[in-house]
CSV table of C-alpha atoms and ligand atoms in Angstrom, one decimal:
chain,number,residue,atom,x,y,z
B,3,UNK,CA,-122.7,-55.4,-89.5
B,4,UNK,CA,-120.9,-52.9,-87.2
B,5,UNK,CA,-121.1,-55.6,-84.2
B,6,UNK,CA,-119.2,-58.6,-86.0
B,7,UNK,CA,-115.8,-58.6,-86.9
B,8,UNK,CA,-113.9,-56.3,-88.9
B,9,UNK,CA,-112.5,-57.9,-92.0
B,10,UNK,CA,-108.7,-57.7,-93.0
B,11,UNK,CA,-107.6,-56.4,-96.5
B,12,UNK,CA,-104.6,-55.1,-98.4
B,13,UNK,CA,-104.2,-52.7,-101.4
B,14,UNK,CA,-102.1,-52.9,-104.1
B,15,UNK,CA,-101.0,-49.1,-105.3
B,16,UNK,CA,-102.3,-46.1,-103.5
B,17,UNK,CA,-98.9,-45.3,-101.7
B,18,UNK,CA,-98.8,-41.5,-99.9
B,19,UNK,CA,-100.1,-38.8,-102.5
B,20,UNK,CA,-101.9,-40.9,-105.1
B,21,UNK,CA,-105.6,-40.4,-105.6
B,22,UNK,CA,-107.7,-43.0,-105.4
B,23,UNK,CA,-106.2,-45.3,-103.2
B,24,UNK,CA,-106.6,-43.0,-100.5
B,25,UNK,CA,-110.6,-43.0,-101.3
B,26,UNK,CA,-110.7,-46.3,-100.8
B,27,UNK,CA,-108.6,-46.1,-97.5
B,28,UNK,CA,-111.0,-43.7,-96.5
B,29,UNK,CA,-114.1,-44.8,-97.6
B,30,UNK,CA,-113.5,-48.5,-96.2
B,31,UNK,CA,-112.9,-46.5,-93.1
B,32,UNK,CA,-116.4,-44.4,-93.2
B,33,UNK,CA,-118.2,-48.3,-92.7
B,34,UNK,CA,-115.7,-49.2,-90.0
B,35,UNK,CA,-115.9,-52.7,-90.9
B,36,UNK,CA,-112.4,-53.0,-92.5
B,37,UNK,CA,-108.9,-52.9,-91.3
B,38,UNK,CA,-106.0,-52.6,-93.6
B,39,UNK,CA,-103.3,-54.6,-92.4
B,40,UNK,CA,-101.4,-55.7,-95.5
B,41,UNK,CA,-99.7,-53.8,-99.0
B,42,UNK,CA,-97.6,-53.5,-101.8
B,43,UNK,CA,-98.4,-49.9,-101.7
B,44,UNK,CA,-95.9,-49.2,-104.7
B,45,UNK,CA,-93.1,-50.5,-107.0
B,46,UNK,CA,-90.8,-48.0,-105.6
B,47,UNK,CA,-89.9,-49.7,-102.0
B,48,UNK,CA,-89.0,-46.6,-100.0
B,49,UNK,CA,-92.8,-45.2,-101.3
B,50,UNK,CA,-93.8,-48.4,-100.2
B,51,UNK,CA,-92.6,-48.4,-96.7
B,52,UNK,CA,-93.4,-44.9,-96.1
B,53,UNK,CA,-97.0,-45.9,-96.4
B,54,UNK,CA,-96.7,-49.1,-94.4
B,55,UNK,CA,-95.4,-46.9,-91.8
B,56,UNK,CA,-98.2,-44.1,-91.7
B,57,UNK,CA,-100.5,-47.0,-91.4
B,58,UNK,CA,-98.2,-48.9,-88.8
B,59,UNK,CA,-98.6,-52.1,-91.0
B,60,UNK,CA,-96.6,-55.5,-89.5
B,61,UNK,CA,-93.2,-55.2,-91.9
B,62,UNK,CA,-93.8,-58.8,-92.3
B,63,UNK,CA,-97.0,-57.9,-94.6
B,64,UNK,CA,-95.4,-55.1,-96.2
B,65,UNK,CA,-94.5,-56.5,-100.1
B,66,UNK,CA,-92.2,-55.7,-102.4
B,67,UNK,CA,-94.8,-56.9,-105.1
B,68,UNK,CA,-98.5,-57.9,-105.4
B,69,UNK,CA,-97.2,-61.5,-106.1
B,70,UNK,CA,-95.3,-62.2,-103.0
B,71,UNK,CA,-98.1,-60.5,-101.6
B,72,UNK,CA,-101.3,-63.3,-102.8
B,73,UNK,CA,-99.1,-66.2,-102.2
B,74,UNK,CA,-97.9,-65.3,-98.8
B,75,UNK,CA,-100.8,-63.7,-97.5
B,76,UNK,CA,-103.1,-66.8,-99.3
B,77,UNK,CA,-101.1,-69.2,-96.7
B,78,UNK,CA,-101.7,-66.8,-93.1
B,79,UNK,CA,-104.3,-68.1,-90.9
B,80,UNK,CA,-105.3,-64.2,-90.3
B,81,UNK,CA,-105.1,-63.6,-94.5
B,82,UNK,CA,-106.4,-60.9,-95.7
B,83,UNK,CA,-110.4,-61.1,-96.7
B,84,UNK,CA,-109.9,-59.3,-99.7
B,85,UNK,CA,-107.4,-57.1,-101.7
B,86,UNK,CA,-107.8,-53.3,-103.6
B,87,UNK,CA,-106.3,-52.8,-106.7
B,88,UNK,CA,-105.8,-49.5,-107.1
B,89,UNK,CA,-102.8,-49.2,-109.7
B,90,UNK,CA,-102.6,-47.5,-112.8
B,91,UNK,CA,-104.6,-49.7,-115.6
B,92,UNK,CA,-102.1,-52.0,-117.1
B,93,UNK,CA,-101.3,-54.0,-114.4
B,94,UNK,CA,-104.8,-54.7,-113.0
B,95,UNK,CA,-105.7,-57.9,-114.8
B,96,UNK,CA,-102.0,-59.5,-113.3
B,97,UNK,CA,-102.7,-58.4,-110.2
B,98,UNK,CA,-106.5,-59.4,-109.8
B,99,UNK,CA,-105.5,-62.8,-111.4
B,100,UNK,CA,-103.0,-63.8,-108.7
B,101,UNK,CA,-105.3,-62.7,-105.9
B,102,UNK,CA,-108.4,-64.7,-107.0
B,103,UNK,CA,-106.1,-67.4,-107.8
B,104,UNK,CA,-105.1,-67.1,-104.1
B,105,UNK,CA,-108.7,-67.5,-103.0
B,106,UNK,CA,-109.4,-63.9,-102.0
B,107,UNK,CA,-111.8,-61.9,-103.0
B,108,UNK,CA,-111.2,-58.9,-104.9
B,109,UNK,CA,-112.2,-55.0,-105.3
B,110,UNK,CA,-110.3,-53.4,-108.4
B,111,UNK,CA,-110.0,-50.0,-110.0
B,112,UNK,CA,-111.5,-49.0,-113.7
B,113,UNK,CA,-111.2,-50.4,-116.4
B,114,UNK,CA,-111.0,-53.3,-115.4
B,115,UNK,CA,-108.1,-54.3,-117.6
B,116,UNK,CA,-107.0,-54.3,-121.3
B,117,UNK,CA,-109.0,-56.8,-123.6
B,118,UNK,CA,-112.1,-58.3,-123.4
B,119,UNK,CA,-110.0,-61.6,-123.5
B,120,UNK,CA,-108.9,-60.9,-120.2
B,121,UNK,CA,-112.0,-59.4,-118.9
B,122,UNK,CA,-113.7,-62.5,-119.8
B,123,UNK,CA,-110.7,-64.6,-117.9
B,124,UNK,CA,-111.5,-62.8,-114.8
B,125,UNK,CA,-115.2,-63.1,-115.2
B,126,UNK,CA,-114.6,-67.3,-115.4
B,127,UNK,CA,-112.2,-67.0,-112.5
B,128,UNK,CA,-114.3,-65.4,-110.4
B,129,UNK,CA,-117.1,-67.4,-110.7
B,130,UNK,CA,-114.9,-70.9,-110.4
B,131,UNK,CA,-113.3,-69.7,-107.4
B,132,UNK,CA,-116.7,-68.2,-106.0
B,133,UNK,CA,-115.0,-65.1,-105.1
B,134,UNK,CA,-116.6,-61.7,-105.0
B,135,UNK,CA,-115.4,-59.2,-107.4
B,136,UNK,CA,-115.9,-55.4,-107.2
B,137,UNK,CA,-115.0,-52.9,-109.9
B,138,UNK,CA,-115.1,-49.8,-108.7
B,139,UNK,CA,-117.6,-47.4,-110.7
B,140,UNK,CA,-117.8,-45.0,-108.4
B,141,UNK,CA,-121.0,-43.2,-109.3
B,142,UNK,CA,-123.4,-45.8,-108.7
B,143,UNK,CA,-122.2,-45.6,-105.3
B,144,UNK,CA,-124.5,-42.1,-104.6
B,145,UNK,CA,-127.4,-42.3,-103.3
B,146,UNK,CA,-129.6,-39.8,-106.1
B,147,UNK,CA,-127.9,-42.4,-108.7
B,148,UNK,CA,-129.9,-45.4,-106.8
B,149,UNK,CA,-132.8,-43.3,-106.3
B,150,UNK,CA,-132.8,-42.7,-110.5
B,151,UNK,CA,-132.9,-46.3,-111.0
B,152,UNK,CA,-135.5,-46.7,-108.3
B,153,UNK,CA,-137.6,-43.9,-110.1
B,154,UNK,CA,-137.4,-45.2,-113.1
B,155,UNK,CA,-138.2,-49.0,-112.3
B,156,UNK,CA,-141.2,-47.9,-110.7
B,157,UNK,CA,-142.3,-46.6,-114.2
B,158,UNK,CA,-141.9,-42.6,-113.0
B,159,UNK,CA,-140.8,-41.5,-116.5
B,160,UNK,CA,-142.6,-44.0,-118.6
B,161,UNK,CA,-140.7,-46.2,-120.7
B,162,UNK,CA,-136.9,-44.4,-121.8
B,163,UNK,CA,-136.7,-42.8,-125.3
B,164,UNK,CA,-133.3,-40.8,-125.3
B,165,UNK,CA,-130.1,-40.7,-123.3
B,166,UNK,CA,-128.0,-38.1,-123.5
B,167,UNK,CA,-124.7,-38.0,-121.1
B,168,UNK,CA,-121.7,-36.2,-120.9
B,169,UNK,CA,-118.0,-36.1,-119.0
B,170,UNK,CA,-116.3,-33.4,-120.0
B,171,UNK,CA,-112.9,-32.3,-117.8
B,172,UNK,CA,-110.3,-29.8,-118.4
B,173,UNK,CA,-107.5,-30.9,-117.1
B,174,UNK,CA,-105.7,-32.0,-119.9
B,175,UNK,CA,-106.4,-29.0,-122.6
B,176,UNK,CA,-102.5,-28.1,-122.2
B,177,UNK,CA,-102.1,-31.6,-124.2
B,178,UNK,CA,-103.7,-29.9,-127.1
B,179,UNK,CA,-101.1,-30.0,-129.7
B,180,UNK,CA,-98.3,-30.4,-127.5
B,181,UNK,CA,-97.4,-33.6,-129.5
B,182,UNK,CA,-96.6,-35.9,-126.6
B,183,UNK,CA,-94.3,-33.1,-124.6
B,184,UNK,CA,-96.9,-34.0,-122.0
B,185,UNK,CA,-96.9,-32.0,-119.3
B,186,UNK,CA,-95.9,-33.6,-115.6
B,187,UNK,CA,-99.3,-33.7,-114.1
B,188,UNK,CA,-99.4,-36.7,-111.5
B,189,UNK,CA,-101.8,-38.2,-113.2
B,190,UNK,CA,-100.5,-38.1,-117.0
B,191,UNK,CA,-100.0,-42.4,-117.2
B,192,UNK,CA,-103.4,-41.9,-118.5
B,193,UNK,CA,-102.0,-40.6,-121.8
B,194,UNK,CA,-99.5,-42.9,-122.4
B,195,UNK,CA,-100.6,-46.4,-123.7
B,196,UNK,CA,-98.5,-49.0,-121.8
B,197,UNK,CA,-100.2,-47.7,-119.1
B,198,UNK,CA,-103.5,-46.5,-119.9
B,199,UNK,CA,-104.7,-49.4,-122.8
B,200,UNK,CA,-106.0,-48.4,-126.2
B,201,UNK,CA,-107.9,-45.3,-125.0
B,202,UNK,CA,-107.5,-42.6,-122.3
B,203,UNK,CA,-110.1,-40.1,-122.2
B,204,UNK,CA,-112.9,-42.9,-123.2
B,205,UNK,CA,-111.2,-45.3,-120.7
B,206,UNK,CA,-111.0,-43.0,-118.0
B,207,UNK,CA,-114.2,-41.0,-118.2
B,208,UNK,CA,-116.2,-42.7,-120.8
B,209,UNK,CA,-116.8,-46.3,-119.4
B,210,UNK,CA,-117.8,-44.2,-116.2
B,211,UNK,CA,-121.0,-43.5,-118.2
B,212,UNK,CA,-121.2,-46.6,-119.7
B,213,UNK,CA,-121.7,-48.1,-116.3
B,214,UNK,CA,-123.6,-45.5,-114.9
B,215,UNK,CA,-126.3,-45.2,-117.6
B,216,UNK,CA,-126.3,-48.9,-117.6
B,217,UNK,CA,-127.1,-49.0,-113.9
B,218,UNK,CA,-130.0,-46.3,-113.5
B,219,UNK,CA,-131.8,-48.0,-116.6
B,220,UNK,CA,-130.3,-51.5,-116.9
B,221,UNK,CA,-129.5,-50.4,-121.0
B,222,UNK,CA,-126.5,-51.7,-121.9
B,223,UNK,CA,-125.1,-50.8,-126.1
B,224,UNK,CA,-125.7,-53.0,-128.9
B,225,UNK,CA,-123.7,-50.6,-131.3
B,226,UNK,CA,-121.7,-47.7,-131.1
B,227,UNK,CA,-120.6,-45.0,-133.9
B,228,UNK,CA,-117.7,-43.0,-132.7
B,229,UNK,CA,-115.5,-40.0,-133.5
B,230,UNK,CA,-112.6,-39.8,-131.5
B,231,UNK,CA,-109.9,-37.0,-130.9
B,232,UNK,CA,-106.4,-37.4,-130.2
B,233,UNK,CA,-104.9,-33.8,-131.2
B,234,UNK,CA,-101.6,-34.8,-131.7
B,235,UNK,CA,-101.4,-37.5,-128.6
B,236,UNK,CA,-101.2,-41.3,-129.0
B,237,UNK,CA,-104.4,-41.7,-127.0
B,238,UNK,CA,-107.9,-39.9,-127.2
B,239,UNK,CA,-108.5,-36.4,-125.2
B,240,UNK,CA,-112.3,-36.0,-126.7
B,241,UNK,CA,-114.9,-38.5,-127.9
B,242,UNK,CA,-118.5,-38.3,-129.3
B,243,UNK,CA,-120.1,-41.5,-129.3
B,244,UNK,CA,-123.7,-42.5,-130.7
B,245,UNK,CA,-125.2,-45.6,-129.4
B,246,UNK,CA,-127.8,-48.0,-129.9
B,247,UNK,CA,-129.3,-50.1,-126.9
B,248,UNK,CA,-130.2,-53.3,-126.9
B,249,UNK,CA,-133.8,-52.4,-127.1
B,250,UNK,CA,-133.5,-50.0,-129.9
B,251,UNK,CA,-133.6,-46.8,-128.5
B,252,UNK,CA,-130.5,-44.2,-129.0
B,253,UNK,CA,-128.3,-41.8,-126.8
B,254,UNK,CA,-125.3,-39.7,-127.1
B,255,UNK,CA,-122.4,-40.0,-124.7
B,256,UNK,CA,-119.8,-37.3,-124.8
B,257,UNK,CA,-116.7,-37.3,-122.9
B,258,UNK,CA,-113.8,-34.9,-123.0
B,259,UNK,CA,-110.6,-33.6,-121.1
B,260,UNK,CA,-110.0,-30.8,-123.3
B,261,UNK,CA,-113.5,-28.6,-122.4
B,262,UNK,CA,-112.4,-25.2,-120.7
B,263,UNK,CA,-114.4,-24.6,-117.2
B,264,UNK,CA,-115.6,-28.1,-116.5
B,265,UNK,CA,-113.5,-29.5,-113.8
B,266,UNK,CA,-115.1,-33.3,-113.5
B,267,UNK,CA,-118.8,-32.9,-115.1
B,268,UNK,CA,-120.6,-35.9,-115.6
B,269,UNK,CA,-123.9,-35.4,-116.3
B,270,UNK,CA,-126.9,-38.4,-116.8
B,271,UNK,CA,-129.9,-37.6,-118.6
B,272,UNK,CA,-132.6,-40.1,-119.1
B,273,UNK,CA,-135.6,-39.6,-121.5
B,274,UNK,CA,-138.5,-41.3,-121.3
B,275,UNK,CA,-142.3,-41.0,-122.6
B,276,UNK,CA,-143.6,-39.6,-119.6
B,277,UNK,CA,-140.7,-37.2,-118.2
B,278,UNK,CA,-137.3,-37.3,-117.3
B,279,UNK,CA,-134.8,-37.9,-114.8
B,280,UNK,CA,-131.2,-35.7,-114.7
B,281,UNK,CA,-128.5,-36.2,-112.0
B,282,UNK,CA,-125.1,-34.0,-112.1
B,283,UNK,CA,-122.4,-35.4,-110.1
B,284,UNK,CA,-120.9,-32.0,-109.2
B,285,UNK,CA,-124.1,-31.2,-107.5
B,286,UNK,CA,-124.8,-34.6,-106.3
B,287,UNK,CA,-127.1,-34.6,-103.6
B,288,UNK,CA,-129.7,-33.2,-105.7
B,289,UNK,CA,-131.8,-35.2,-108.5
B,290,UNK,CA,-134.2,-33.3,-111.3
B,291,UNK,CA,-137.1,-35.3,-112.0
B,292,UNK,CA,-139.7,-33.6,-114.5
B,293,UNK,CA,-143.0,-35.6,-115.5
B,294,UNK,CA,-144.6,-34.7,-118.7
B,295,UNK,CA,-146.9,-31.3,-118.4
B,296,UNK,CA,-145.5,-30.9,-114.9
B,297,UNK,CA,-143.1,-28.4,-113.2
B,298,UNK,CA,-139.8,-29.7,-112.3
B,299,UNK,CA,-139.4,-31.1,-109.0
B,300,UNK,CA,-135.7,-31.5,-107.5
B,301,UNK,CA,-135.7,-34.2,-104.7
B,302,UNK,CA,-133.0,-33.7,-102.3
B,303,UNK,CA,-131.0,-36.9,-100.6
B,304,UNK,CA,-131.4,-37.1,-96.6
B,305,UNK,CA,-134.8,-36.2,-96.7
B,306,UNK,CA,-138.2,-37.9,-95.8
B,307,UNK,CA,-140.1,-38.2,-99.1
B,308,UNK,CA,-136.8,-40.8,-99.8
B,309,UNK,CA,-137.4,-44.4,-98.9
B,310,UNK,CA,-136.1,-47.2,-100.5
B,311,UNK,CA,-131.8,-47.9,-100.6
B,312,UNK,CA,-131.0,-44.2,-101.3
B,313,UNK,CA,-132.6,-43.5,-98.0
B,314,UNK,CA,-130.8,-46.6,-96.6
B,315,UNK,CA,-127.4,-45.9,-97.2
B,316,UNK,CA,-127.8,-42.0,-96.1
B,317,UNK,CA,-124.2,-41.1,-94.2
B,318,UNK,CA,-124.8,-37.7,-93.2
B,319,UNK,CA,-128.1,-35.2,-92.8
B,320,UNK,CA,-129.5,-33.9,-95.9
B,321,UNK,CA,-127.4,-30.2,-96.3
B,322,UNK,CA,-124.1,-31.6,-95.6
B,323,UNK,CA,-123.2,-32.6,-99.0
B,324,UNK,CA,-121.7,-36.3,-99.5
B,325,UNK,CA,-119.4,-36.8,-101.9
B,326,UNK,CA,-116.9,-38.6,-103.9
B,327,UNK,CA,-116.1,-40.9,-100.9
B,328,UNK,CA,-119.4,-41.9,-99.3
B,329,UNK,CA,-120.2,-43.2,-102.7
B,330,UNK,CA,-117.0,-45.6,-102.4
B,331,UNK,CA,-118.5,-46.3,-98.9
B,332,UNK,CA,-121.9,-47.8,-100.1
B,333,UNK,CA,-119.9,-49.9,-102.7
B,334,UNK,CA,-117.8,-50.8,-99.8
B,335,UNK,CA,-120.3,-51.3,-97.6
B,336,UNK,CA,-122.6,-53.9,-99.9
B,337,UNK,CA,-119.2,-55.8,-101.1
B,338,UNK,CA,-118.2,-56.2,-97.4
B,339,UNK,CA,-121.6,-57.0,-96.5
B,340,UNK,CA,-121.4,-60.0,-99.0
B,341,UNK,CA,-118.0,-61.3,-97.8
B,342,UNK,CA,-118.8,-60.9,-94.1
B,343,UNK,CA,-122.3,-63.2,-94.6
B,344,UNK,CA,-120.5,-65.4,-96.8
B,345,UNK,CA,-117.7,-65.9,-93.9
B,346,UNK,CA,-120.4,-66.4,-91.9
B,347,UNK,CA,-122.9,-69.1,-93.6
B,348,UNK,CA,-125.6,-66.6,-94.2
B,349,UNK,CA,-127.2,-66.0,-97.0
B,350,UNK,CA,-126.5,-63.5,-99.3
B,351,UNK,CA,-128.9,-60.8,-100.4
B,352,UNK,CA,-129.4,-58.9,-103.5
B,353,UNK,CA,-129.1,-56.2,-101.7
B,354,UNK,CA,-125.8,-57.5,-100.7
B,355,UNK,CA,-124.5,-57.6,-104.4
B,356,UNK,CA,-125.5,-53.8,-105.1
B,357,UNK,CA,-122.1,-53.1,-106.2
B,358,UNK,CA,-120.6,-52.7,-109.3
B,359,UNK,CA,-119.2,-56.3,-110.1
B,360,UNK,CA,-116.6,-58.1,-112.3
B,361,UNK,CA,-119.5,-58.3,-115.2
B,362,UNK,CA,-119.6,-54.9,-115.7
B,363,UNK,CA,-115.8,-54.9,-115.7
B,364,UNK,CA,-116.1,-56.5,-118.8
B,365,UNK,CA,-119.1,-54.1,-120.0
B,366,UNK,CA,-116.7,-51.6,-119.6
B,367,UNK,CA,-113.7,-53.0,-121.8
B,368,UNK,CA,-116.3,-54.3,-124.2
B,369,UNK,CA,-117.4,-50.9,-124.2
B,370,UNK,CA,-113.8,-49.1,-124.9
B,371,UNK,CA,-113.0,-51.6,-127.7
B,372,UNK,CA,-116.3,-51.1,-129.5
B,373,UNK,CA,-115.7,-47.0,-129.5
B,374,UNK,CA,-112.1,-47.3,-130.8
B,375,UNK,CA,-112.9,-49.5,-133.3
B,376,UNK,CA,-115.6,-47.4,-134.8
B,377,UNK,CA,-112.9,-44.3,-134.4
B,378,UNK,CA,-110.5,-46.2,-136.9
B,379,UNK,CA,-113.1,-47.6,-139.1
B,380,UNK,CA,-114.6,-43.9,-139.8
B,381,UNK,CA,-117.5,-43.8,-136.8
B,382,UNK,CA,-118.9,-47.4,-138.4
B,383,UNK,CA,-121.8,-48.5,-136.4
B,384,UNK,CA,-119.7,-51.4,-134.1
B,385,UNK,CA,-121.5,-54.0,-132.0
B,386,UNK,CA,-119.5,-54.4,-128.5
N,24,NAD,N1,-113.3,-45.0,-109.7
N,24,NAD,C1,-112.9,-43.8,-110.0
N,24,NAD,O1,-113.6,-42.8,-109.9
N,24,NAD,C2,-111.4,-43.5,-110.2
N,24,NAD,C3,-110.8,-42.3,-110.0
N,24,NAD,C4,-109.4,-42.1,-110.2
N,24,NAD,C5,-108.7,-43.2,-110.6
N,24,NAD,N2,-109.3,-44.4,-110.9
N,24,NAD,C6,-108.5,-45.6,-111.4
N,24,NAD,O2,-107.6,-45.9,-110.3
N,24,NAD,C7,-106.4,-46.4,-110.8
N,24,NAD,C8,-105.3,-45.6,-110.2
N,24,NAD,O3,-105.4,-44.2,-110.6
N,24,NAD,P1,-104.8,-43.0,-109.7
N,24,NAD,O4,-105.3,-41.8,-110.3
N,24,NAD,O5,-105.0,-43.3,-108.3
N,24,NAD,O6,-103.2,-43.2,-110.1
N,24,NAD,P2,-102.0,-42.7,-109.3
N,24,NAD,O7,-100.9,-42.5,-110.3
N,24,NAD,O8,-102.4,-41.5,-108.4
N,24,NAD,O9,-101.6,-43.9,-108.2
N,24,NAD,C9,-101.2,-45.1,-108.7
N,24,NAD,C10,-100.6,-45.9,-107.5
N,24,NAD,O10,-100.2,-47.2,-107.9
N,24,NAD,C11,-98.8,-47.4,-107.5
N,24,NAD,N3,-98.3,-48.5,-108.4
N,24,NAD,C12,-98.0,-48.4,-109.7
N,24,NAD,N4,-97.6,-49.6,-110.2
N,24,NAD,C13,-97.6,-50.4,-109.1
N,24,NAD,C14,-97.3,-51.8,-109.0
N,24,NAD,N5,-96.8,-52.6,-110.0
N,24,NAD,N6,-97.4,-52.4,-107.7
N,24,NAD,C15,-97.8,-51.6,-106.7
N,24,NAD,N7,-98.1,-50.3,-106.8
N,24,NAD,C16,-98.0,-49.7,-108.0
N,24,NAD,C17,-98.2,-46.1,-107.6
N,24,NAD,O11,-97.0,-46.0,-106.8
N,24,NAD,C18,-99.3,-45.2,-107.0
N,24,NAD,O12,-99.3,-45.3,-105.6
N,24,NAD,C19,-106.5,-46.3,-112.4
N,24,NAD,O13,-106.9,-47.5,-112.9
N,24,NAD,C20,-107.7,-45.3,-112.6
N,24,NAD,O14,-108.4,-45.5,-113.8
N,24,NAD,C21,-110.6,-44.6,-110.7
């Protein structure tokens, strides 16, 4: 891959100082097979050009907004190969419509938009434009996650019984009764619905386990039963969710922003009749894998007993922790992979499309629907 040429894209948000635009910057960066060359970094020009400048970006790809940005870029010979979209929620579906209707391909922040309506518009749009479409769920991006599904395909734990997973942040306990005075925390959109969609905290966090769980075990909910707490906000800070899979079997996802001492805690426990398999992304290089009768063995990533893609996509030697953005790197590094072959008339693998894609996008809004709903309607059993 490293020997072929880079490919071009743009981002839409992540101007200087937001968060996860600059992941993406930087984990693009980590596969050196991308160059950023074009961006409507933000709504507010002079943020805009600031970032256009660190970057040194031509000013003649430097956009004042994301449309300007698909059509003209959709007509260069040197377009852009694809486009991030790393904006707050409410504009993603706009935004990833107009670039897929430009013919490029497309990586776009969580959740992937509002409705399942929309979801469901992408979804067609993608496939009748035979674009690739990433959604960025970060965490099954890290290396212990893919081992976890590895594990467990291999039949390691038996067949899975229980799930039990958990988010929980703190960041937002101020909120707690504060009655919408919010606070002026960069990242407060989240609580405010224009921007954020029917749900924060389950939006936010919540779909992240959604995806995750879904990934390490391919179980995806039927049904889910729901409490959700706003304390005095329009939007939820705290949500206990039962769910049923598709097969039958139940788990308990749990996701706050109100829980004193834990700072991003996401936590994936899978049951199953011969053991059990836990990864914590705050210690992420490590996964607990216990078989029934037997001590518990922690395997650690970067080391030999690994084979498989966890092994693979190993940045760094095993001690040097890898993080938040070498998880965006693997995602980035199978998406590119895809685009680059399909540029080039080669076949693509499935190893290719081992990133998070515009399907479970629409998992995901499915998913945050199905859990307010139940909320309003007393924690009724929903079907997504
Ligand atoms: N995958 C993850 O783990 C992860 C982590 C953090 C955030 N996110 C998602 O990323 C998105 C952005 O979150 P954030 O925390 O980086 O937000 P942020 O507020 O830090 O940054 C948002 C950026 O978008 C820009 N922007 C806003 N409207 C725009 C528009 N119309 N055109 C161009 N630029 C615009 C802002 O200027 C800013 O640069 C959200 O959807 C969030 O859910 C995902």
């Amino acid at each position: 891959m490293r020997e072929r040429r880079k490919l071009r894209y743009g981002m839409v948000g992540g101007s200087l100082g937001a968060f996860i635009g600059a992941v993406h910057r930087h984990a693009i960066a980590l596969e050196e097979a991308g160059e950023l060359v074009a961006g409507c970094f933000s709504s507010d020009m002079n943020k805009n050009r600031k970032t256009a400048d660190f970057y040194e970006l031509d000013e003649e790809r430097v956009y004042a907004d994301y449309k300007e940005m698909a059509r003209k870029e959709a007509l260069r010979e040197d377009k852009i190969d694809f486009v991030c979209i790393t904006t707050p929620n409410a504009t993603h579906y706009e935004i990833a419509k107009a670039f897929l209707e430009a013919g490029i391909h497309v990586a776009c922040e969580k959740p992937l938009c509002f409705t399942t309506e929309q979801a469901e518009e992408l979804e067609r749009l993608t496939k009748e434009k035979d674009l690739f479409f990433a959604v960025t769920y970060t965490y099954t991006g890290y290396n212990m996650v893919k081992l976890a599904k590895e594990l467990i395909e291999k039949g390691e734990i038996g067949s899975v019984v229980n799930i039990n997973a958990e988010y929980l942040q703190d960041w937002l306990i101020d909120e707690i009764g504060a009655g919408n005075q919010t606070t002026t925390k960069m990242s407060v959109w989240r609580t405010d619905p224009e921007k954020s969609g029917i749900s924060n905290c389950v939006g936010d966090i919540g779909t992240h386990i959604e995806d995750t769980v879904g990934y390490i075990t391919g179980m995806h909910p039927k049904q889910v039963a729901a409490v959700l707490d706003n304390y005095g906000m329009d939007l939820d800070l705290n949500a206990n969710i039962l769910v049923e899979y598709e097969n039958g079997v139940h788990g308990v996802y749990s996701c706050s922003q109100v829980c004193a001492g834990h700072s991003n805690g996401l936590v994936i426990r899978i049951f199953g009749s011969e053991g059990a398999i836990e990864w914590v992304q705050e210690e992420p290089d490590y996964l607990r894998v216990t078989k029934k009768g037997e001590p518990v063995q922690i395997y650690h990533r970067g080391t030999g007993y690994i084979s498989g893609r966890a092994a693979q996509l190993n940045h760094i030697p095993s001690g040097h922790p890898e993080g938040l953005t070498y998880a965006f790197a693997n995602i980035y590094h199978a998406f590119m992979n895809a685009i680059l072959k399909r540029a080039n008339g080669e076949e693509v693998s499935a190893v290719d499309l081992d990133f998070p894609g515009v399907h479970d996008g629409v998992m995901g809004v499915r998913f945050i629907e199905a859990v307010v709903k139940s909320s309003q309607n007393g924690a009724a059993w929903t079907n997504l």
